[in-house]
JSON list of C-alpha atoms in Angstrom, two decimals:
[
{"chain": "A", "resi": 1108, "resn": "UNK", "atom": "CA", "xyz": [33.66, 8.40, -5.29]},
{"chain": "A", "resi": 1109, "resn": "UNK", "atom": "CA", "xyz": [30.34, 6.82, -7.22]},
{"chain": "A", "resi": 1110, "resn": "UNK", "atom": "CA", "xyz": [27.25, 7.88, -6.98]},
{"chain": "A", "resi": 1111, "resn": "UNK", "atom": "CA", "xyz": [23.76, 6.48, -8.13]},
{"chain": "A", "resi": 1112, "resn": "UNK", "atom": "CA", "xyz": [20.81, 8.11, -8.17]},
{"chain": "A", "resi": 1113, "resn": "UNK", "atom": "CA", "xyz": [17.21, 6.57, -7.37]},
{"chain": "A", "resi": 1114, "resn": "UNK", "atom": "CA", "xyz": [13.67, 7.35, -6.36]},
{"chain": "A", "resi": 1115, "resn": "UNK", "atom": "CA", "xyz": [13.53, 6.78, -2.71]},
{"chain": "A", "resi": 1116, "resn": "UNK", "atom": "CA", "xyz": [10.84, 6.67, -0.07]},
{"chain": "A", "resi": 1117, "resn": "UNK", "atom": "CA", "xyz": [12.17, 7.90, 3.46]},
{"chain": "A", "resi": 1118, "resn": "UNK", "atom": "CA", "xyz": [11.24, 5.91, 6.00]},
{"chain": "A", "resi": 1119, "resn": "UNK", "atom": "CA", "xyz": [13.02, 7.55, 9.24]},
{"chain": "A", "resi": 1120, "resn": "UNK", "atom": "CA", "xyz": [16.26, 9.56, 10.32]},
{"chain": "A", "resi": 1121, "resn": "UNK", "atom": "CA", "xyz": [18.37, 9.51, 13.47]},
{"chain": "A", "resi": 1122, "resn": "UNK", "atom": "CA", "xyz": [20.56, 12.17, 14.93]},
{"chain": "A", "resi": 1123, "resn": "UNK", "atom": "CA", "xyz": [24.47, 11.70, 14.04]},
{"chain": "A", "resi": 1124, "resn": "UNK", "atom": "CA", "xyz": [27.46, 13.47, 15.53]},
{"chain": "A", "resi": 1125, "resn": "UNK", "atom": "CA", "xyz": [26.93, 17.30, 15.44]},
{"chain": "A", "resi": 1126, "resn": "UNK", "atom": "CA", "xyz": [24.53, 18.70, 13.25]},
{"chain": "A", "resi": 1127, "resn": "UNK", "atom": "CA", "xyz": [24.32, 15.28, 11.03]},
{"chain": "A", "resi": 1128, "resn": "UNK", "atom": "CA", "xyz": [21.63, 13.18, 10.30]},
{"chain": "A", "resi": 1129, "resn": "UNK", "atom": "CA", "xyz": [21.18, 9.38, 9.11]},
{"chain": "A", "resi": 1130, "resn": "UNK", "atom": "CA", "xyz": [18.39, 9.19, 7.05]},
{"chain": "A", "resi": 1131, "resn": "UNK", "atom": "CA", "xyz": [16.97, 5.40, 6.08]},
{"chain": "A", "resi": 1132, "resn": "UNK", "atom": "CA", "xyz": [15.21, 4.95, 2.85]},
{"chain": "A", "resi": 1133, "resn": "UNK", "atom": "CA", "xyz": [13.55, 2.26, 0.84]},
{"chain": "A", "resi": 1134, "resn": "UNK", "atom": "CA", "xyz": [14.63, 2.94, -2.61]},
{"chain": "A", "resi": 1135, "resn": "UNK", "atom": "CA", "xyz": [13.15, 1.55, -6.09]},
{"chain": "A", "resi": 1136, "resn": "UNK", "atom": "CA", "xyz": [16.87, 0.19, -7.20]},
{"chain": "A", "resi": 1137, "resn": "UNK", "atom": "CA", "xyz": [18.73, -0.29, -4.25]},
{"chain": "A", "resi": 1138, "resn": "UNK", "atom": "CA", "xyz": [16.54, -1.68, -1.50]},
{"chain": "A", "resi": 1139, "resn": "UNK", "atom": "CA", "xyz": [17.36, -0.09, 1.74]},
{"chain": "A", "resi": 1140, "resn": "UNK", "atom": "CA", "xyz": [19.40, 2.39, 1.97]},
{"chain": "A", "resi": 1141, "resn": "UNK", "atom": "CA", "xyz": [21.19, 4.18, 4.64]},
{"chain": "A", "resi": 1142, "resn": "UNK", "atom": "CA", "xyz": [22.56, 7.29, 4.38]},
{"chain": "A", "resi": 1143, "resn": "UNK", "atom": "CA", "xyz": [23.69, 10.93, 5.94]},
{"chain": "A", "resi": 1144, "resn": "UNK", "atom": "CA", "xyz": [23.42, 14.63, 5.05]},
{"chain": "A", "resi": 1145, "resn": "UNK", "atom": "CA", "xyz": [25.64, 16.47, 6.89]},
{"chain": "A", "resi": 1146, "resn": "UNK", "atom": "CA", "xyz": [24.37, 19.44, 8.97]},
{"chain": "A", "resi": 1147, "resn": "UNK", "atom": "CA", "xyz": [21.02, 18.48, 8.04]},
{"chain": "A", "resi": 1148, "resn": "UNK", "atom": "CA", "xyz": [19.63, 20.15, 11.44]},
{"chain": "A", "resi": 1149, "resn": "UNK", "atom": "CA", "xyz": [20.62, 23.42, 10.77]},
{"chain": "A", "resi": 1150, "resn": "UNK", "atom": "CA", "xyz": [18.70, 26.32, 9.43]},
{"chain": "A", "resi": 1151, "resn": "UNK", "atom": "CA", "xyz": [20.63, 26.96, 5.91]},
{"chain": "A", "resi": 1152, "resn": "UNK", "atom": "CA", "xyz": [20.44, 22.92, 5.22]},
{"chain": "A", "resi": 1153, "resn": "UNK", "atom": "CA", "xyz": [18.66, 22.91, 1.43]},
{"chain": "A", "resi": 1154, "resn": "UNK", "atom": "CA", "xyz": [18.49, 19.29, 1.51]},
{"chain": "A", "resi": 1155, "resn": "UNK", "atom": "CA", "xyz": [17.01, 18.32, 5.04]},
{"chain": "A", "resi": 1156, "resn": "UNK", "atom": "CA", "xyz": [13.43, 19.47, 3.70]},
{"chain": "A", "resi": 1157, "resn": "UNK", "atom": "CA", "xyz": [13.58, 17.54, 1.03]},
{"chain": "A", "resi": 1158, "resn": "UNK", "atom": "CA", "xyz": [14.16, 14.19, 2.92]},
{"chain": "A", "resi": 1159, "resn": "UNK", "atom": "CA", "xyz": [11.78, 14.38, 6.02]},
{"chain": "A", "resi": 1160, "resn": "UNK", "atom": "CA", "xyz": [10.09, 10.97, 6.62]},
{"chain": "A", "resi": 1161, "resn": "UNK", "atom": "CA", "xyz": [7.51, 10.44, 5.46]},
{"chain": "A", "resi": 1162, "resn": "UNK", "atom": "CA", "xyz": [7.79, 11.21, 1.74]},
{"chain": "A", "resi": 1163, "resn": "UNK", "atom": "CA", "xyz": [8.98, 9.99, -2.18]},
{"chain": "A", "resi": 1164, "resn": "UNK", "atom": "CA", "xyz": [12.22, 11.60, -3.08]},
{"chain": "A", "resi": 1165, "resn": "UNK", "atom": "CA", "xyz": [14.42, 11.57, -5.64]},
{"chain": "A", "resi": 1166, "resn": "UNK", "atom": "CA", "xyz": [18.10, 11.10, -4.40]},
{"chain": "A", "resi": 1167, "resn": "UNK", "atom": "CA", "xyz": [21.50, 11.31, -5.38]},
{"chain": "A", "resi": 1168, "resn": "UNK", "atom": "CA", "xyz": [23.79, 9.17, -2.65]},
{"chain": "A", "resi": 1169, "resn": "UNK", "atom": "CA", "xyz": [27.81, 8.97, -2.64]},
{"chain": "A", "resi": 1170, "resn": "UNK", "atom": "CA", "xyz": [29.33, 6.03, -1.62]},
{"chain": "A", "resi": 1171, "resn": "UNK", "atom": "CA", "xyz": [31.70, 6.21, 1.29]},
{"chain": "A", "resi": 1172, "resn": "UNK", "atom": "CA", "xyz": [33.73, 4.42, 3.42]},
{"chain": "A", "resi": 1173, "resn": "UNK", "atom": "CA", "xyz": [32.12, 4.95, 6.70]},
{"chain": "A", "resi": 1174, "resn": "UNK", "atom": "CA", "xyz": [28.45, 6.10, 6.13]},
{"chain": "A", "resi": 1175, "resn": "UNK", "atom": "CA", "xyz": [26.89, 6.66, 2.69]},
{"chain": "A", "resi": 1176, "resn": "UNK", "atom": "CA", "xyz": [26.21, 10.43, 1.92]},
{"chain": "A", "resi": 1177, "resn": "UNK", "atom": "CA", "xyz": [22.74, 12.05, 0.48]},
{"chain": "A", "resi": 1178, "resn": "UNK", "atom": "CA", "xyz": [24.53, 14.52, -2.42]},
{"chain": "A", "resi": 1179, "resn": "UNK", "atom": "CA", "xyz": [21.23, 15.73, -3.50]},
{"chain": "A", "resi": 1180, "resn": "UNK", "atom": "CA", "xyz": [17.37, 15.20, -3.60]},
{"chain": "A", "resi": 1181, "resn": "UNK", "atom": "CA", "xyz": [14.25, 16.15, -5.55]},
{"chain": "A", "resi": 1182, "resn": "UNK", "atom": "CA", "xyz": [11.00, 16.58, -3.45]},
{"chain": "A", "resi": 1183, "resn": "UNK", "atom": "CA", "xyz": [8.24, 14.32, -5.35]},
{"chain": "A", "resi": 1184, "resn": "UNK", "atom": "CA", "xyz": [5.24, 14.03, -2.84]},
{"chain": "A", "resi": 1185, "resn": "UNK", "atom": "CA", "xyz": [4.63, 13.92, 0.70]},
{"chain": "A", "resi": 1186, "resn": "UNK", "atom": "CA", "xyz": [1.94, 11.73, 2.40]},
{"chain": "A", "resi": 1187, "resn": "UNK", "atom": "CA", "xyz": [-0.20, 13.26, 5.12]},
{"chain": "A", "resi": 1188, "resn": "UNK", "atom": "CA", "xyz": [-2.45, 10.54, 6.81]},
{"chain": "A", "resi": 1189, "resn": "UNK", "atom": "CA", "xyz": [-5.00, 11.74, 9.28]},
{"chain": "A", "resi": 1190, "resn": "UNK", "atom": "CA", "xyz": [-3.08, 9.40, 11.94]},
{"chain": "A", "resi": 1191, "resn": "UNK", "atom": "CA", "xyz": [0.49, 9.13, 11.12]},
{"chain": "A", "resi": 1192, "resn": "UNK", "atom": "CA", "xyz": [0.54, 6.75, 13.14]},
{"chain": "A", "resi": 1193, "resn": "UNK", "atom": "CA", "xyz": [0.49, 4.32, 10.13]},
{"chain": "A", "resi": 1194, "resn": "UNK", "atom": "CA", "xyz": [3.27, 5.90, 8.16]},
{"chain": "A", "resi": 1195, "resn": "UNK", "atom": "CA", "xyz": [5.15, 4.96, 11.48]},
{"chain": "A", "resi": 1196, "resn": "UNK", "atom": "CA", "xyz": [4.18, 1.51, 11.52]},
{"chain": "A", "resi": 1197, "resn": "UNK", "atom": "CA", "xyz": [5.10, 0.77, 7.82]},
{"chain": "A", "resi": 1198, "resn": "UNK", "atom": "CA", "xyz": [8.66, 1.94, 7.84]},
{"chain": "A", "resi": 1199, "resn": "UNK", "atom": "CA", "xyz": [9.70, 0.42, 11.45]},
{"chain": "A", "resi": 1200, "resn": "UNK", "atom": "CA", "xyz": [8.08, -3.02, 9.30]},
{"chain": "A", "resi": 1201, "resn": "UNK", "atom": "CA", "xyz": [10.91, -2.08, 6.74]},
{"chain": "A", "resi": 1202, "resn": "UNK", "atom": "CA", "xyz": [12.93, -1.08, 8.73]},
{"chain": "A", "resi": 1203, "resn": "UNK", "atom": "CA", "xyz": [12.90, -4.39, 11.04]},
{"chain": "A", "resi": 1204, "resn": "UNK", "atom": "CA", "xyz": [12.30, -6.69, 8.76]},
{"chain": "A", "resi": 1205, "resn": "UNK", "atom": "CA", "xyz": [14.75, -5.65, 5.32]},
{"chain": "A", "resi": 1206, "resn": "UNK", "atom": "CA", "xyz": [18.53, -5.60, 5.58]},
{"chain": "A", "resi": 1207, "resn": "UNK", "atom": "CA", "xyz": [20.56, -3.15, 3.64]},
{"chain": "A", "resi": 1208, "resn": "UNK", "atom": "CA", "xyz": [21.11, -3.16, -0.67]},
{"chain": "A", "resi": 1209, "resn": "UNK", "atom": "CA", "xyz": [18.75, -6.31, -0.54]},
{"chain": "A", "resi": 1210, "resn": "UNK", "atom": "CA", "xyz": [16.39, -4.81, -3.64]},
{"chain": "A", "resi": 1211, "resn": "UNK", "atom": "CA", "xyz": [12.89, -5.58, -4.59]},
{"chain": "A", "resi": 1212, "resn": "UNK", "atom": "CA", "xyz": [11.18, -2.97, -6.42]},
{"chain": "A", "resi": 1213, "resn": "UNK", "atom": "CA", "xyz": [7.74, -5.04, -5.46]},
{"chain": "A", "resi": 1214, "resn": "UNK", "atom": "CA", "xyz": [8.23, -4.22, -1.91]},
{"chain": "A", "resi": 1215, "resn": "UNK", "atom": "CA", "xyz": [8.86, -0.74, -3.17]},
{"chain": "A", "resi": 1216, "resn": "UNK", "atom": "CA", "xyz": [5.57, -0.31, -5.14]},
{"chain": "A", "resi": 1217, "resn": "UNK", "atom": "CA", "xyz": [3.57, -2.21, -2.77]},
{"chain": "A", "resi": 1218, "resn": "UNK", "atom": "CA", "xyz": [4.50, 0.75, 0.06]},
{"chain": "A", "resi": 1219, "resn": "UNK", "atom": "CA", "xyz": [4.56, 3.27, -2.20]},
{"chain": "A", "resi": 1220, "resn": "UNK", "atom": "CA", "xyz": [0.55, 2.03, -3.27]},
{"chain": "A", "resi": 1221, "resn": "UNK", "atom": "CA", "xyz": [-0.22, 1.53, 0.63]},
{"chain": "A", "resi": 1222, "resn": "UNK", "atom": "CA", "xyz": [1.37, 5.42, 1.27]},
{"chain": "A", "resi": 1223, "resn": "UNK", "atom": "CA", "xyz": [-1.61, 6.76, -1.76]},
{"chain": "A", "resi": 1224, "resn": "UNK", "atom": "CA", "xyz": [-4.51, 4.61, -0.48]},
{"chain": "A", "resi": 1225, "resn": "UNK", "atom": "CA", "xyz": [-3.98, 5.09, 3.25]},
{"chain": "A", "resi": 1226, "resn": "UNK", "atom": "CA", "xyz": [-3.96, 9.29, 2.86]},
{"chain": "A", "resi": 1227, "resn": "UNK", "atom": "CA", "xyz": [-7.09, 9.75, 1.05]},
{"chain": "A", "resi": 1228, "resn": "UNK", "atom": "CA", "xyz": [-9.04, 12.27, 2.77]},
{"chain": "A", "resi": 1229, "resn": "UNK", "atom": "CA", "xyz": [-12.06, 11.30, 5.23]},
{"chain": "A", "resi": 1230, "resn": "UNK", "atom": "CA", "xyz": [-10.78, 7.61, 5.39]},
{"chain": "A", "resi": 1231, "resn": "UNK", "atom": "CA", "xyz": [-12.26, 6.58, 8.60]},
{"chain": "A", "resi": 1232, "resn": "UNK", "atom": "CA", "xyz": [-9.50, 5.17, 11.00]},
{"chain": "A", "resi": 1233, "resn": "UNK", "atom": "CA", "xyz": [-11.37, 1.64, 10.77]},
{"chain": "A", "resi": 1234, "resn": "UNK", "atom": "CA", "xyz": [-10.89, 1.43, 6.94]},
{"chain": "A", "resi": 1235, "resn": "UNK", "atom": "CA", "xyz": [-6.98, 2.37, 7.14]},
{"chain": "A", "resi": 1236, "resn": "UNK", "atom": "CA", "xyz": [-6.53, -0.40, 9.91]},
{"chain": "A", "resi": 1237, "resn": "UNK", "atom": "CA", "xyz": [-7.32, -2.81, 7.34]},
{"chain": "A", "resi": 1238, "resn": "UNK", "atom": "CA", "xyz": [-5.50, -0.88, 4.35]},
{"chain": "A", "resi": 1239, "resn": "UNK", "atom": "CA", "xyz": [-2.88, -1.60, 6.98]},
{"chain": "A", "resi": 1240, "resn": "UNK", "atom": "CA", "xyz": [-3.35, -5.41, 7.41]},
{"chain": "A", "resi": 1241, "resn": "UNK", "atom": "CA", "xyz": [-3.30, -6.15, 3.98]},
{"chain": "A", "resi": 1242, "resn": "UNK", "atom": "CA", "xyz": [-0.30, -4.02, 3.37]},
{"chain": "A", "resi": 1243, "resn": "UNK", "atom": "CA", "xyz": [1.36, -5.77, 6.13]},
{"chain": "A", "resi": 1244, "resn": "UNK", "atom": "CA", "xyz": [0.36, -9.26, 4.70]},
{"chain": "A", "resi": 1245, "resn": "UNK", "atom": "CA", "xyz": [1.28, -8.71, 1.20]},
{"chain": "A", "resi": 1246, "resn": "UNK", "atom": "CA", "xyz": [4.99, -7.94, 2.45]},
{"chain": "A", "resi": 1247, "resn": "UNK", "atom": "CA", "xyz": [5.40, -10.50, 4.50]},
{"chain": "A", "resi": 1248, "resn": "UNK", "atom": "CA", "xyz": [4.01, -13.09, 1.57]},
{"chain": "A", "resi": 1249, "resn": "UNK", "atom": "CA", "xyz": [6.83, -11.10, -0.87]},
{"chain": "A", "resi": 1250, "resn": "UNK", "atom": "CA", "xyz": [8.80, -12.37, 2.45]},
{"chain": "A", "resi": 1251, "resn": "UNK", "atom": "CA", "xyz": [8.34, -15.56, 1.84]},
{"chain": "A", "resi": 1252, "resn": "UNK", "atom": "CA", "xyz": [5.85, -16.10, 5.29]},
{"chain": "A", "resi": 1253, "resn": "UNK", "atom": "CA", "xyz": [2.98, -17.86, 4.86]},
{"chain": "A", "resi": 1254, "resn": "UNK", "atom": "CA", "xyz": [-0.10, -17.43, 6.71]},
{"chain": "A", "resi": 1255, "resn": "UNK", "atom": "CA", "xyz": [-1.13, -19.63, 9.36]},
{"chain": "A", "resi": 1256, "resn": "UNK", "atom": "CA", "xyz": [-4.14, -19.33, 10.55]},
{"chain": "A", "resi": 1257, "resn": "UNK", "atom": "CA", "xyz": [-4.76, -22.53, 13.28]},
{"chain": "A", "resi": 1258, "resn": "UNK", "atom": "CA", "xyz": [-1.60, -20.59, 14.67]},
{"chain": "A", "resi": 1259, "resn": "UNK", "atom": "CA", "xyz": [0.43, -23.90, 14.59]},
{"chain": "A", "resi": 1260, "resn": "UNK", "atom": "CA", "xyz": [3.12, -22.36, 13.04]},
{"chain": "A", "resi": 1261, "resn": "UNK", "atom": "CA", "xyz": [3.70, -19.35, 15.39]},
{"chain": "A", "resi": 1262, "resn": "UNK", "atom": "CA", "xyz": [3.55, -20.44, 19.13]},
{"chain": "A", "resi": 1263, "resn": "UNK", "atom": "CA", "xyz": [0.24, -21.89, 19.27]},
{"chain": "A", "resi": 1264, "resn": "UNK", "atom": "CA", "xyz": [-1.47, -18.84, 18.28]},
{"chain": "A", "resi": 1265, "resn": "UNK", "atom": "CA", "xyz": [-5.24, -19.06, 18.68]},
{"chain": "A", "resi": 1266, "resn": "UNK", "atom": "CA", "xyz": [-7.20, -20.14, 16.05]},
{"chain": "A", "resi": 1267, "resn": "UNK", "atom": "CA", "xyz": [-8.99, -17.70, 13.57]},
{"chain": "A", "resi": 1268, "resn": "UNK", "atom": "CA", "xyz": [-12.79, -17.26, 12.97]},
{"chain": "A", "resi": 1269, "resn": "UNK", "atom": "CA", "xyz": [-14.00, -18.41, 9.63]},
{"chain": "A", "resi": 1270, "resn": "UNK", "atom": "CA", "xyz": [-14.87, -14.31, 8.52]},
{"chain": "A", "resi": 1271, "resn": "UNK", "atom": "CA", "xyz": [-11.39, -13.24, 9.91]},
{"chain": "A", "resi": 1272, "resn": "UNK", "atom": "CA", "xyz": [-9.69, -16.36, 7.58]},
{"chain": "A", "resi": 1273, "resn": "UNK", "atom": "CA", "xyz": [-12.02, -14.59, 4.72]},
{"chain": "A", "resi": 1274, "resn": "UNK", "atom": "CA", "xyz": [-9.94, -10.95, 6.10]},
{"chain": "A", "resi": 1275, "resn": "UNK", "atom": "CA", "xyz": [-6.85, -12.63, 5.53]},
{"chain": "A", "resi": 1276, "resn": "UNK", "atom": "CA", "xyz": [-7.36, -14.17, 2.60]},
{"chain": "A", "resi": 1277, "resn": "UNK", "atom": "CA", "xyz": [-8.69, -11.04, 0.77]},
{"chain": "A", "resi": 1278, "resn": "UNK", "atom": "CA", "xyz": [-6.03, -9.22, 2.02]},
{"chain": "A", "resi": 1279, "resn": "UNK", "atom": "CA", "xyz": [-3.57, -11.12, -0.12]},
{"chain": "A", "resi": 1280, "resn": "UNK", "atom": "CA", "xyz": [-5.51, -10.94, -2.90]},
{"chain": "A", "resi": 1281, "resn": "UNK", "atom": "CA", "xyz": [-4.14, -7.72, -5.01]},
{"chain": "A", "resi": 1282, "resn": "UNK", "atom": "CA", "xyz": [-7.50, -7.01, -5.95]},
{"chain": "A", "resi": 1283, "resn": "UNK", "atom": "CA", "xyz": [-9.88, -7.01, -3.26]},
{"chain": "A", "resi": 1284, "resn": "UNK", "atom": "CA", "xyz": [-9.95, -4.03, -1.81]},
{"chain": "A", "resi": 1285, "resn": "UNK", "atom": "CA", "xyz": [-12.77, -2.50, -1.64]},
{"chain": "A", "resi": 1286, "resn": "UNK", "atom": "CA", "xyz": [-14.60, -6.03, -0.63]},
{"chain": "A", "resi": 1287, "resn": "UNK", "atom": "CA", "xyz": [-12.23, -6.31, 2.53]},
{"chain": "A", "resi": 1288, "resn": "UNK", "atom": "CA", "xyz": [-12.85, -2.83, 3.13]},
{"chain": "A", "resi": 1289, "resn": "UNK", "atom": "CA", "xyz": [-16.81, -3.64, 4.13]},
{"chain": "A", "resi": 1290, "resn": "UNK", "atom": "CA", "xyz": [-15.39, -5.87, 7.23]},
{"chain": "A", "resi": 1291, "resn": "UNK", "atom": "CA", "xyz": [-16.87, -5.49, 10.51]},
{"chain": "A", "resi": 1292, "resn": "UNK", "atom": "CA", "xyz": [-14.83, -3.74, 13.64]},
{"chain": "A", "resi": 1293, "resn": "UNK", "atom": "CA", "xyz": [-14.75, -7.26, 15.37]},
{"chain": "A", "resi": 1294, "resn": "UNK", "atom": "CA", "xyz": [-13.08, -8.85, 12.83]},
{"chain": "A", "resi": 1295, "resn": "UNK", "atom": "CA", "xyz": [-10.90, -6.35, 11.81]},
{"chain": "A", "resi": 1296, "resn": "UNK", "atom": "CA", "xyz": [-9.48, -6.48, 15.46]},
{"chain": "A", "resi": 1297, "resn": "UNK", "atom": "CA", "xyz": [-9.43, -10.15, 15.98]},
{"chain": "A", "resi": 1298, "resn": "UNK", "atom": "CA", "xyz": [-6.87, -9.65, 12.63]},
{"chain": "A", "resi": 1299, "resn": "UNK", "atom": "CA", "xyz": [-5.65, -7.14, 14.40]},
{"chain": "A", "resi": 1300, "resn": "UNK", "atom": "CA", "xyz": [-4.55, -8.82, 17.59]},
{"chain": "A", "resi": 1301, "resn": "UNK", "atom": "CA", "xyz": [-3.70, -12.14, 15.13]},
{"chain": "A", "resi": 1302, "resn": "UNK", "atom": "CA", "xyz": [-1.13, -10.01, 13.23]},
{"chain": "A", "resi": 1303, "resn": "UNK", "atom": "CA", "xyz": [0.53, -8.41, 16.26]},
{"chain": "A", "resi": 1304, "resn": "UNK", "atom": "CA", "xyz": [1.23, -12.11, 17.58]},
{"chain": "A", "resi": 1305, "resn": "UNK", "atom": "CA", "xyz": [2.58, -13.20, 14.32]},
{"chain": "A", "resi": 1306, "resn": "UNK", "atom": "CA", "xyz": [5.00, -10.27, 13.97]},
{"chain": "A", "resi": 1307, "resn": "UNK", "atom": "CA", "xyz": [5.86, -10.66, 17.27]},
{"chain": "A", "resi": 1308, "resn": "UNK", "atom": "CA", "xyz": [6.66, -14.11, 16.28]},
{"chain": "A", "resi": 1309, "resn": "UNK", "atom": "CA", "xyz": [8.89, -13.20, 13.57]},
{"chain": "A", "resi": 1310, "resn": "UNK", "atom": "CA", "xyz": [10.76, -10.42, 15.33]},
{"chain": "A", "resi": 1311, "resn": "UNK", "atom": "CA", "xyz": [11.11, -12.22, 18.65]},
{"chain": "A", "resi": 1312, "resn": "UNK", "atom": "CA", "xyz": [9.80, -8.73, 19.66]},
{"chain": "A", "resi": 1313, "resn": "UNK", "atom": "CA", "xyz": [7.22, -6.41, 19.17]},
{"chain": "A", "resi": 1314, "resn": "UNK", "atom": "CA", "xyz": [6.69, -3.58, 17.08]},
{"chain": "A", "resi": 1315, "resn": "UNK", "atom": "CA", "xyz": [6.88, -0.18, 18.97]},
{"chain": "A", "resi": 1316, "resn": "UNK", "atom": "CA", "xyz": [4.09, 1.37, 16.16]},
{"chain": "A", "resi": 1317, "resn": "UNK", "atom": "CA", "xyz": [1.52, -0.92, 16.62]},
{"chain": "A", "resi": 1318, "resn": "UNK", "atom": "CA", "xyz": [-0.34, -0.25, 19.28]},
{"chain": "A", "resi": 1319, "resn": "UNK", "atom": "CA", "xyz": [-0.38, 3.64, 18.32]},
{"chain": "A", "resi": 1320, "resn": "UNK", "atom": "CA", "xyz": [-1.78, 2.72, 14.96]},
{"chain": "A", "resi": 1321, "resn": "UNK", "atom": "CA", "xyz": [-4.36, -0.15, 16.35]},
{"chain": "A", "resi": 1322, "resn": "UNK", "atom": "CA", "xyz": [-5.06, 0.49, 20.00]},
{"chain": "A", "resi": 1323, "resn": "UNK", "atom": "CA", "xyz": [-4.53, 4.24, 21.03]},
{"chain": "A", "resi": 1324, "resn": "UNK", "atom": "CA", "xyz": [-7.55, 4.46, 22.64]},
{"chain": "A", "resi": 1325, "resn": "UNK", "atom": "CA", "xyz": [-6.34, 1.95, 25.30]},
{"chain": "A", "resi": 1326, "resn": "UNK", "atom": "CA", "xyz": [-3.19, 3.73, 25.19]},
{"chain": "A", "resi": 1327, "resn": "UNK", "atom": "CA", "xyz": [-4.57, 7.34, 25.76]},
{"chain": "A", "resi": 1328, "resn": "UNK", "atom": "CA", "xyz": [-7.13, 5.88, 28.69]},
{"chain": "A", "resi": 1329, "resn": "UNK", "atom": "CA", "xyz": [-3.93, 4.71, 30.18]},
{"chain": "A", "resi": 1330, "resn": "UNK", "atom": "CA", "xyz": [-5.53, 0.92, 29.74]},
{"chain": "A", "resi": 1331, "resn": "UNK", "atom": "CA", "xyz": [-3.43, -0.43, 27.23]},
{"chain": "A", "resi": 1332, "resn": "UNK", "atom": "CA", "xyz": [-2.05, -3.91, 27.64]},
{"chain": "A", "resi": 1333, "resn": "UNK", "atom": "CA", "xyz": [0.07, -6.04, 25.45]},
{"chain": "A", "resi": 1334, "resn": "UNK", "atom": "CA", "xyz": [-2.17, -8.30, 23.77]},
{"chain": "A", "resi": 1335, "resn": "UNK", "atom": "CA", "xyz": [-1.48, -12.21, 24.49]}
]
C-alpha cells in the first residue's frame, strides 16, 4: 500500500458507514484530496481532532482501492473567524469547483493567505466580505474565468458601476489590499450580488454558503430572497 504525505488544509467531512468519516482536503501536492479515518466519531479517535475543518494539517494518506485512508496527521493551525461563515463559503468554492488529484499549489497558497487575513481579530464583517471577493476572484482567474463586467458573458448579467469595475479590478490585483479594503458598503454589495450571479453561472447552481456569509441579516429577519 503507498502512502504520501502532504500539508493539507481540510475543507469539510461527511459521515461514512459506522463510526467513519470522509474528510475532503485541499492539499499543497496533491490537489484535492479525499479521504477516511476510520472510527473518527468515537471518543478514543487520536486523529479526528487533528483533522476538523477548518484547519492546516499535516497528513499521511494510504492509498486504497475503495476510499483513500488518513494514516496520520500533525495539527499545524486552526483558523477561527468571527463568522465562520466564510471558512464555509471557501471550501464548498473548492469543493464545487476542483475535481480530485488536479494540483495547483497557487490555489493552495492563495486559500491558505485568504484563511490568515480573514481571522485577524476585530475585522469588521464589511472588510472580510471583500477579503472574500477578492479571494473568490483570484481563484476563479487561476480558473481560467475571466471577468465580465457588461455581464455579456454570463446571462445578461447587469452591468457594473464604474467604482464596483474599480472593486473588481483591485481585487485581482495581488497587491491591493488594503486600497480595496476602503470600499464603500454599496459597492461592496453590488459586487456582492454581481459575484453570486456569476457563480451561479458557472455552477448552473448556487452556492449554499453565500448568503450566510453575505446576507444573514435577510436570512435571520426571515426576508431573505435569492438575488436576481
Amino acid at each position: 500500500m503507498s502512502t504520501f504525505k502532504t500539508e493539507a488544509i481540510i475543507l469539510a467531512k461527511r459521515p461514512l458507514k459506522d463510526a467513519d468519516r470522509l474528510y475532503i482536503m485541499y492539499t499543497k501536492d496533491h490537489g484535492k484530496v479525499e479521504a477516511k479515518v476510520r472510527s473518527a466519531a468515537s471518543c478514543k479517535s487520536k486523529l479526528a481532532g487533528q483533522v476538523e475543518p477548518i484547519v492546516l494539517t499535516r497528513v499521511m494518506i494510504a492509498r486504497g482501492k475503495g476510499f483513500d485512508t488518513i494514516a496520520g496527521a500533525q495539527l499545524v493551525r486552526t483558523f477561527l473567524f468571527n463568522d465562520q461563515a466564510f471558512g464555509a463559503l471557501a471550501a464548498e468554492l473548492i469543493i464545487k469547483f476542483i475535481k480530485p488529484g488536479v494540483a495547483d499549489v497557487r490555489i493552495f497558497d492563495l486559500l491558505l493567505s485568504y484563511f490568515k487575513a480573514a481571522e485577524q481579530d476585530n475585522l469588521p464583517a464589511e472588510k472580510i466580505k471583500i477579503l472574500t471577493l477578492r479571494f473568490i476572484w483570484q481563484f476563479l482567474s487561476l480558473l481560467g474565468y475571466q471577468i465580465d463586467t457588461n455581464g455579456h458573458s454570463y446571462g445578461e448579467l447587469p452591468a457594473l458601476s464604474q467604482a464596483s469595475r474599480d472593486l473588481l479590478d483591485g481585487c485581482l490585483k495581488q497587491k491591493s489590499q488594503l486600497t480595496i479594503l476602503k470600499t464603500s458598503t454599496k459597492v461592496v454589495n453590488e459586487v456582492a450580488v454581481f459575484t453570486q450571479n456569476c457563480l451561479r453561472y458557472f455552477l448552473e447552481g448556487d452556492l449554499q454558503s453565500y448568503k450566510f456569509s453575505f446576507y444573514p441579516s435577510a436570512l435571520s429577519s426571515g426576508n431573505h430572497q435569492t438575488r436576481p
